[in-house]
């Protein structure tokens, strides 16, 4: 039976979630206008256009802006379950439903010994800081799948594997959730599910994997870490361009290829570090699964040549799962992610014109946002290594003794 104290502890996050999400819905429904560019046009124009193609049984074969794995079709087609609403309105409500699913999962995960409500508050507070963009992209749906996978991981590795595979087929990045998995059943389930689903899409719908060739000539997106080079260079005579390219605003021109190549090299270095950590990690209690996932996604976000505002939804969701464990060492990185979410809404959509112009206000916002993400990445990596790698291992960070409240998971 729920005690009076437990009821009160649930009332605040539920009330806050209800108030903030009502505001988000009012913004995407255009009852109130949010300053800056209209972020809902991606749904009403781009997603709706893809919907019309996908419902014919084929992927957008001639549209280079389609850059998603085949299961993304499920998210784009999902408004069909609400045929009595317009496409955009149905999509916004389904995005809100995915948000509510994450809330319910975190509330349940926060109960019991060794658990905490901190994760619930990270989600409740972090998501609305990103503004209406959250409900105007399908990333919140992917995040719901990823959160469910991580929370299932300790006790139900096969379920985690299947959900991780589904998430990866929706938007690739959830594959990184497996970096901290110690049970082979999770990997096996993910491989079988991914292979089966990929084969099904390839047979059922032409062009399921055409997206793999659609990004070969991408530039450097203006909000990424590497883009700061060109934002500053524009004040010193750099003669490149800022153009809409592959569905995002990118830098194109001299030396962009070199910066993009450097970003790919950094991503490779991030993968090598994760592999080194996984080979040397020995102390792997239950919460490390989520801590490793957050660290991995942070690494691949900050080294990417594209850092869109909706990427922060992934990080907020993973940070929330981490902090549902009392033993998690990701408290400070999670706070930095939440702060980066607030700066992100200042940068997009509120200050996006300044970013595109590369004026000093726009550059300052990018330095702050990307600096917070970079700091969160370094801090998360240090804490993950120190908490899991034995002191006698040769490590890039000095070891320190840690104490955990949770039982290690055996392989």
Coordinates of C-alpha atoms in Angstrom, one line a residue:
X1 CA 0.0 0.0 0.0
X2 CA 1.3 3.5 -0.9
X3 CA 2.1 5.5 2.2
X4 CA 1.2 9.2 2.6
X5 CA 4.9 10.2 2.3
X6 CA 5.3 8.2 -0.9
X7 CA 2.2 9.9 -2.3
X8 CA 3.6 13.3 -1.6
X9 CA 7.0 12.3 -3.1
X10 CA 5.2 11.4 -6.3
X11 CA 2.9 14.5 -6.4
X12 CA 5.7 17.0 -7.0
X13 CA 7.3 15.3 -10.1
X14 CA 3.9 14.5 -11.5
X15 CA 2.6 18.0 -11.1
X16 CA 5.8 19.5 -12.5
X17 CA 5.8 17.2 -15.5
X18 CA 2.1 17.9 -16.1
X19 CA 2.6 21.7 -16.0
X20 CA 5.7 21.8 -18.2
X21 CA 4.4 19.3 -20.8
X22 CA 1.2 21.2 -21.1
X23 CA 3.2 24.3 -21.9
X24 CA 5.3 22.3 -24.5
X25 CA 2.1 21.1 -26.2
X26 CA 0.7 24.6 -26.2
X27 CA 3.9 25.7 -27.9
X28 CA 4.0 23.0 -30.6
X29 CA 0.2 23.4 -31.2
X30 CA 1.1 27.1 -31.9
X31 CA -1.4 28.3 -29.2
X32 CA 1.6 30.3 -28.0
X33 CA 4.4 31.3 -30.4
X34 CA 7.9 30.4 -29.2
X35 CA 10.5 33.0 -30.3
X36 CA 12.8 32.2 -33.2
X37 CA 12.3 29.9 -36.2
X38 CA 9.2 27.6 -36.3
X39 CA 10.6 24.3 -35.1
X40 CA 7.4 22.5 -35.9
X41 CA 7.8 22.8 -39.6
X42 CA 10.0 19.7 -39.7
X43 CA 7.0 17.7 -38.7
X44 CA 4.3 19.4 -40.8
X45 CA 6.5 19.6 -43.9
X46 CA 9.5 17.2 -43.9
X47 CA 8.0 14.3 -41.8
X48 CA 4.7 14.6 -43.5
X49 CA 6.4 14.4 -46.9
X50 CA 8.2 11.2 -45.8
X51 CA 5.0 9.8 -44.5
X52 CA 3.3 10.1 -47.9
X53 CA 6.2 8.2 -49.5
X54 CA 6.5 5.6 -46.8
X55 CA 2.8 4.7 -46.8
X56 CA 3.3 3.7 -50.4
X57 CA 5.6 0.9 -49.2
X58 CA 9.0 2.4 -50.2
X59 CA 11.7 4.5 -48.5
X60 CA 12.5 8.1 -49.8
X61 CA 14.9 6.8 -52.4
X62 CA 15.6 10.2 -54.0
X63 CA 15.7 12.3 -50.9
X64 CA 19.2 12.8 -49.4
X65 CA 17.7 14.3 -46.3
X66 CA 16.5 10.9 -45.3
X67 CA 19.4 9.8 -43.2
X68 CA 17.9 7.3 -40.8
X69 CA 17.9 3.5 -40.3
X70 CA 14.8 1.6 -41.6
X71 CA 12.9 1.5 -38.3
X72 CA 12.7 5.3 -38.4
X73 CA 9.8 4.6 -40.7
X74 CA 7.8 3.4 -37.8
X75 CA 8.1 6.7 -36.0
X76 CA 7.3 8.7 -39.1
X77 CA 4.2 6.5 -39.8
X78 CA 3.1 6.5 -36.2
X79 CA 0.6 9.4 -36.5
X80 CA -1.6 7.0 -38.6
X81 CA -2.8 5.5 -35.3
X82 CA -4.7 8.8 -34.7
X83 CA -6.4 9.3 -38.1
X84 CA -8.9 11.8 -36.6
X85 CA -6.1 14.3 -36.1
X86 CA -3.9 16.2 -38.5
X87 CA -0.5 14.6 -39.0
X88 CA 1.4 17.2 -37.0
X89 CA -1.0 17.2 -34.1
X90 CA -1.0 13.4 -33.9
X91 CA 2.8 13.4 -33.9
X92 CA 3.1 15.9 -31.1
X93 CA 0.7 13.9 -28.9
X94 CA 2.6 10.7 -29.6
X95 CA 5.9 12.5 -28.7
X96 CA 4.2 13.6 -25.4
X97 CA 3.1 10.0 -24.8
X98 CA 6.7 8.8 -25.3
X99 CA 7.8 11.4 -22.7
X100 CA 5.1 10.1 -20.3
X101 CA 6.4 6.5 -20.8
X102 CA 9.9 7.6 -19.8
X103 CA 8.5 9.4 -16.7
X104 CA 6.6 6.2 -15.7
X105 CA 9.7 4.0 -16.2
X106 CA 11.9 6.4 -14.1
X107 CA 9.3 6.6 -11.3
X108 CA 9.3 2.8 -11.1
X109 CA 13.1 2.6 -11.3
X110 CA 13.5 5.1 -8.5
X111 CA 11.8 2.8 -5.9
X112 CA 13.6 0.4 -3.6
X113 CA 17.0 -0.1 -2.0
X114 CA 19.9 1.5 -3.8
X115 CA 17.5 3.6 -6.0
X116 CA 16.8 7.3 -6.2
X117 CA 14.2 9.8 -7.4
X118 CA 17.0 12.0 -8.7
X119 CA 16.7 10.4 -12.1
X120 CA 13.0 11.3 -12.4
X121 CA 13.8 15.0 -11.6
X122 CA 16.6 15.1 -14.3
X123 CA 14.0 14.0 -16.9
X124 CA 11.2 16.2 -15.5
X125 CA 13.4 19.3 -15.4
X126 CA 15.8 18.7 -18.3
X127 CA 13.4 18.0 -21.1
X128 CA 11.4 21.3 -21.0
X129 CA 14.6 23.3 -20.9
X130 CA 15.1 22.3 -24.6
X131 CA 11.8 24.0 -25.6
X132 CA 9.3 22.8 -28.2
X133 CA 12.1 21.1 -30.3
X134 CA 11.6 18.0 -28.0
X135 CA 8.1 17.3 -29.4
X136 CA 9.0 18.4 -32.9
X137 CA 11.5 15.6 -33.5
X138 CA 11.2 11.8 -33.1
X139 CA 14.2 11.6 -30.8
X140 CA 12.0 11.5 -27.7
X141 CA 10.5 8.2 -29.0
X142 CA 14.0 6.7 -29.5
X143 CA 15.0 7.9 -26.0
X144 CA 12.0 6.1 -24.5
X145 CA 13.2 2.8 -26.1
X146 CA 16.7 3.4 -24.9
X147 CA 15.6 4.2 -21.3
X148 CA 13.4 1.0 -21.3
X149 CA 16.4 -1.0 -22.6
X150 CA 18.8 0.2 -19.9
X151 CA 16.3 -0.3 -17.1
X152 CA 15.6 -3.8 -18.3
X153 CA 19.3 -4.6 -18.7
X154 CA 20.3 -5.9 -15.3
X155 CA 17.5 -8.4 -14.8
X156 CA 16.4 -9.1 -18.3
X157 CA 19.4 -9.0 -20.6
X158 CA 17.5 -10.5 -23.6
X159 CA 14.9 -7.8 -23.4
X160 CA 17.6 -5.2 -23.2
X161 CA 19.3 -6.6 -26.3
X162 CA 16.0 -6.7 -28.3
X163 CA 15.1 -3.1 -27.3
X164 CA 18.7 -1.9 -28.0
X165 CA 18.5 -3.4 -31.5
X166 CA 15.1 -1.7 -32.1
X167 CA 16.6 1.6 -30.9
X168 CA 19.6 1.2 -33.1
X169 CA 17.3 0.6 -36.1
X170 CA 15.4 3.8 -35.2
X171 CA 18.5 6.1 -34.9
X172 CA 21.8 4.2 -34.5
X173 CA 23.1 5.7 -31.3
X174 CA 21.2 3.3 -28.9
X175 CA 23.7 0.6 -30.1
X176 CA 26.1 2.3 -27.7
X177 CA 24.0 1.1 -24.7
X178 CA 25.6 -2.3 -25.1
X179 CA 29.1 -1.0 -24.2
X180 CA 28.6 -1.7 -20.5
X181 CA 26.7 -5.0 -20.9
X182 CA 28.4 -7.9 -19.3
X183 CA 25.9 -10.7 -20.1
X184 CA 26.4 -12.3 -23.5
X185 CA 22.7 -12.8 -23.7
X186 CA 22.2 -9.1 -24.2
X187 CA 24.6 -9.0 -27.2
X188 CA 23.2 -12.2 -28.7
X189 CA 19.6 -10.9 -28.4
X190 CA 20.6 -7.6 -30.0
X191 CA 22.3 -9.3 -32.9
X192 CA 19.5 -11.6 -33.6
X193 CA 16.8 -8.9 -33.4
X194 CA 18.8 -6.5 -35.5
X195 CA 19.5 -9.0 -38.2
X196 CA 15.9 -10.2 -38.3
X197 CA 14.4 -6.8 -38.4
X198 CA 16.9 -5.5 -40.9
X199 CA 16.2 -8.4 -43.2
X200 CA 12.4 -7.9 -42.9
X201 CA 12.7 -4.2 -43.8
X202 CA 15.1 -5.0 -46.7
X203 CA 12.6 -7.5 -48.2
X204 CA 9.4 -5.5 -47.4
X205 CA 10.4 -2.0 -48.5
X206 CA 12.8 -0.9 -51.2
X207 CA 15.6 1.4 -50.2
X208 CA 15.8 0.4 -46.5
X209 CA 19.5 1.1 -46.4
X210 CA 19.9 3.8 -49.0
X211 CA 20.5 6.2 -46.2
X212 CA 24.0 4.8 -45.8
X213 CA 25.1 6.6 -49.0
X214 CA 23.3 9.8 -48.5
X215 CA 25.8 11.6 -46.3
X216 CA 29.1 11.1 -48.1
X217 CA 29.4 14.9 -49.0
X218 CA 28.3 16.4 -45.7
X219 CA 30.0 19.4 -44.4
X220 CA 30.4 20.5 -40.8
X221 CA 27.1 21.4 -39.1
X222 CA 27.2 24.9 -37.6
X223 CA 26.4 23.8 -34.0
X224 CA 29.1 21.2 -33.7
X225 CA 32.3 21.4 -31.8
X226 CA 34.4 21.5 -35.0
X227 CA 32.3 24.3 -36.4
X228 CA 33.8 26.7 -33.9
X229 CA 36.9 26.8 -36.1
X230 CA 34.9 28.3 -38.9
X231 CA 32.8 30.6 -36.8
X232 CA 36.0 32.3 -35.6
X233 CA 37.7 31.9 -39.0
X234 CA 34.8 33.9 -40.6
X235 CA 36.1 36.9 -38.6
X236 CA 39.5 36.5 -40.2
X237 CA 38.8 36.2 -43.8
X238 CA 37.6 32.6 -44.3
X239 CA 35.6 32.6 -47.5
X240 CA 33.5 29.5 -47.2
X241 CA 29.7 29.4 -47.1
X242 CA 26.9 28.6 -44.7
X243 CA 24.2 26.6 -46.5
X244 CA 21.3 24.3 -46.0
X245 CA 22.9 20.9 -46.8
X246 CA 21.5 17.4 -46.2
X247 CA 18.7 18.9 -44.1
X248 CA 20.9 21.0 -41.7
X249 CA 22.8 24.3 -41.8
X250 CA 26.4 23.5 -42.5
X251 CA 29.8 25.1 -43.3
X252 CA 31.0 24.3 -46.8
X253 CA 34.3 25.6 -48.3
X254 CA 38.1 25.6 -47.7
X255 CA 39.4 23.2 -45.0
X256 CA 35.9 21.9 -44.1
X257 CA 36.9 18.4 -45.3
X258 CA 39.9 18.4 -43.0
X259 CA 37.9 19.4 -40.0
X260 CA 35.2 16.8 -40.8
X261 CA 38.0 14.2 -41.1
X262 CA 39.4 15.3 -37.8
X263 CA 36.0 14.8 -36.2
X264 CA 35.8 11.3 -37.6
X265 CA 39.3 10.6 -36.3
X266 CA 38.2 11.8 -32.8
X267 CA 35.2 9.5 -33.0
X268 CA 37.6 6.6 -33.8
X269 CA 39.7 7.6 -30.8
X270 CA 36.6 7.6 -28.6
X271 CA 35.7 4.1 -29.8
X272 CA 39.3 3.0 -29.0
X273 CA 39.1 4.4 -25.5
X274 CA 35.8 2.7 -24.9
X275 CA 37.3 -0.6 -26.1
X276 CA 40.3 -0.1 -23.8
X277 CA 38.0 0.6 -20.9
X278 CA 35.9 -2.4 -21.6
X279 CA 38.9 -4.7 -21.7
X280 CA 40.3 -3.4 -18.4
X281 CA 37.2 -2.8 -16.4
X282 CA 36.7 -5.4 -13.6
X283 CA 34.4 -3.8 -11.1
X284 CA 31.0 -3.8 -12.9
X285 CA 28.1 -3.3 -10.5
X286 CA 24.6 -2.8 -11.9
X287 CA 24.7 1.0 -12.3
X288 CA 27.7 0.8 -14.5
X289 CA 25.5 -0.3 -17.4
X290 CA 23.9 3.2 -17.5
X291 CA 27.0 5.1 -16.5
X292 CA 28.9 3.5 -19.5
X293 CA 26.0 4.3 -21.8
X294 CA 26.0 7.9 -20.9
X295 CA 29.7 8.2 -21.3
X296 CA 29.7 6.5 -24.7
X297 CA 26.9 8.7 -26.1
X298 CA 28.6 11.8 -24.7
X299 CA 31.9 10.8 -26.5
X300 CA 30.2 10.2 -29.8
X301 CA 28.1 13.4 -29.5
X302 CA 30.9 15.8 -28.8
X303 CA 33.1 14.3 -31.6
X304 CA 30.4 14.3 -34.2
X305 CA 30.4 16.7 -37.1
X306 CA 26.7 17.2 -36.4
X307 CA 25.3 18.2 -33.0
X308 CA 21.6 19.0 -33.3
X309 CA 19.6 20.3 -30.4
X310 CA 17.5 17.1 -30.2
X311 CA 20.7 15.1 -29.3
X312 CA 20.4 16.6 -25.8
X313 CA 17.2 14.6 -25.4
X314 CA 19.2 11.4 -25.6
X315 CA 21.7 12.7 -23.0
X316 CA 19.0 13.8 -20.6
X317 CA 17.3 10.4 -20.8
X318 CA 20.5 8.5 -20.2
X319 CA 21.6 10.9 -17.3
X320 CA 18.2 10.3 -15.8
X321 CA 18.7 6.5 -15.8
X322 CA 22.1 6.9 -14.3
X323 CA 20.8 9.0 -11.4
X324 CA 18.0 6.5 -10.7
X325 CA 20.9 4.5 -9.0
X326 CA 22.2 5.9 -5.8
X327 CA 25.6 4.5 -6.5
X328 CA 26.0 6.2 -9.9
X329 CA 29.0 8.5 -10.2
X330 CA 27.4 10.6 -13.0
X331 CA 25.8 13.3 -10.8
X332 CA 28.1 16.1 -11.9
X333 CA 28.0 15.1 -15.6
X334 CA 24.2 14.9 -15.5
X335 CA 24.1 18.4 -14.0
X336 CA 26.3 19.7 -16.9
X337 CA 24.0 18.0 -19.4
X338 CA 21.0 19.7 -17.9
X339 CA 22.8 23.1 -18.0
X340 CA 23.8 22.4 -21.6
X341 CA 20.1 21.8 -22.4
X342 CA 19.3 25.3 -21.1
X343 CA 22.1 26.9 -23.2
X344 CA 20.9 24.8 -26.2
X345 CA 17.4 26.4 -26.2
X346 CA 19.2 29.8 -26.1
X347 CA 21.2 28.8 -29.1
X348 CA 18.3 27.1 -31.0
X349 CA 15.8 28.3 -31.7
X350 CA 16.2 31.6 -29.8
X351 CA 19.6 32.6 -31.0
X352 CA 20.0 30.6 -34.1
X353 CA 20.2 33.6 -36.4
X354 CA 23.3 34.7 -34.4
X355 CA 24.8 31.3 -34.8
X356 CA 24.3 31.3 -38.5
X357 CA 25.8 34.8 -38.8
X358 CA 28.8 33.8 -36.6
X359 CA 28.5 36.9 -34.5
X360 CA 30.1 37.0 -31.1
X361 CA 26.8 36.3 -29.3
X362 CA 26.2 33.2 -31.3
X363 CA 29.8 32.0 -30.9
X364 CA 29.6 32.6 -27.1
X365 CA 26.5 30.4 -26.9
X366 CA 28.2 27.7 -28.8
X367 CA 31.3 27.8 -26.7
X368 CA 29.2 27.6 -23.6
X369 CA 27.0 24.7 -24.8
X370 CA 29.8 22.7 -26.4
X371 CA 32.1 23.5 -23.5
X372 CA 29.5 22.1 -21.0
X373 CA 29.2 18.9 -23.1
X374 CA 32.9 18.5 -23.5
X375 CA 33.4 19.0 -19.7
X376 CA 30.6 16.5 -19.0
X377 CA 32.3 14.0 -21.4
X378 CA 35.8 14.3 -19.8
X379 CA 34.3 14.1 -16.3
X380 CA 32.1 11.1 -17.1
X381 CA 35.1 9.3 -18.7
X382 CA 37.3 9.9 -15.7
X383 CA 34.7 8.8 -13.2
X384 CA 33.8 5.7 -15.2
X385 CA 37.4 4.6 -15.5
X386 CA 38.3 5.3 -11.8
X387 CA 35.2 3.4 -10.6
X388 CA 35.7 0.3 -12.6
X389 CA 39.3 -0.2 -13.6
X390 CA 41.6 -1.8 -10.9
X391 CA 44.3 0.4 -9.4
X392 CA 47.1 -1.8 -10.7
X393 CA 45.9 -1.4 -14.3
X394 CA 47.7 1.0 -16.6
X395 CA 45.2 3.8 -16.9
X396 CA 44.9 7.2 -18.6
X397 CA 43.4 8.5 -15.3
X398 CA 44.8 8.1 -11.8
X399 CA 42.9 5.3 -10.0
X400 CA 40.9 5.8 -6.8
X401 CA 39.0 3.5 -4.5
X402 CA 35.2 3.6 -4.9
X403 CA 32.4 2.1 -2.9
X404 CA 29.1 1.0 -4.3
X405 CA 25.7 0.0 -2.8
X406 CA 24.8 -2.5 -5.6
X407 CA 25.8 -6.0 -6.2
X408 CA 28.1 -6.7 -9.1
X409 CA 26.6 -8.5 -12.1
X410 CA 28.2 -11.7 -13.1
X411 CA 28.9 -12.6 -16.7

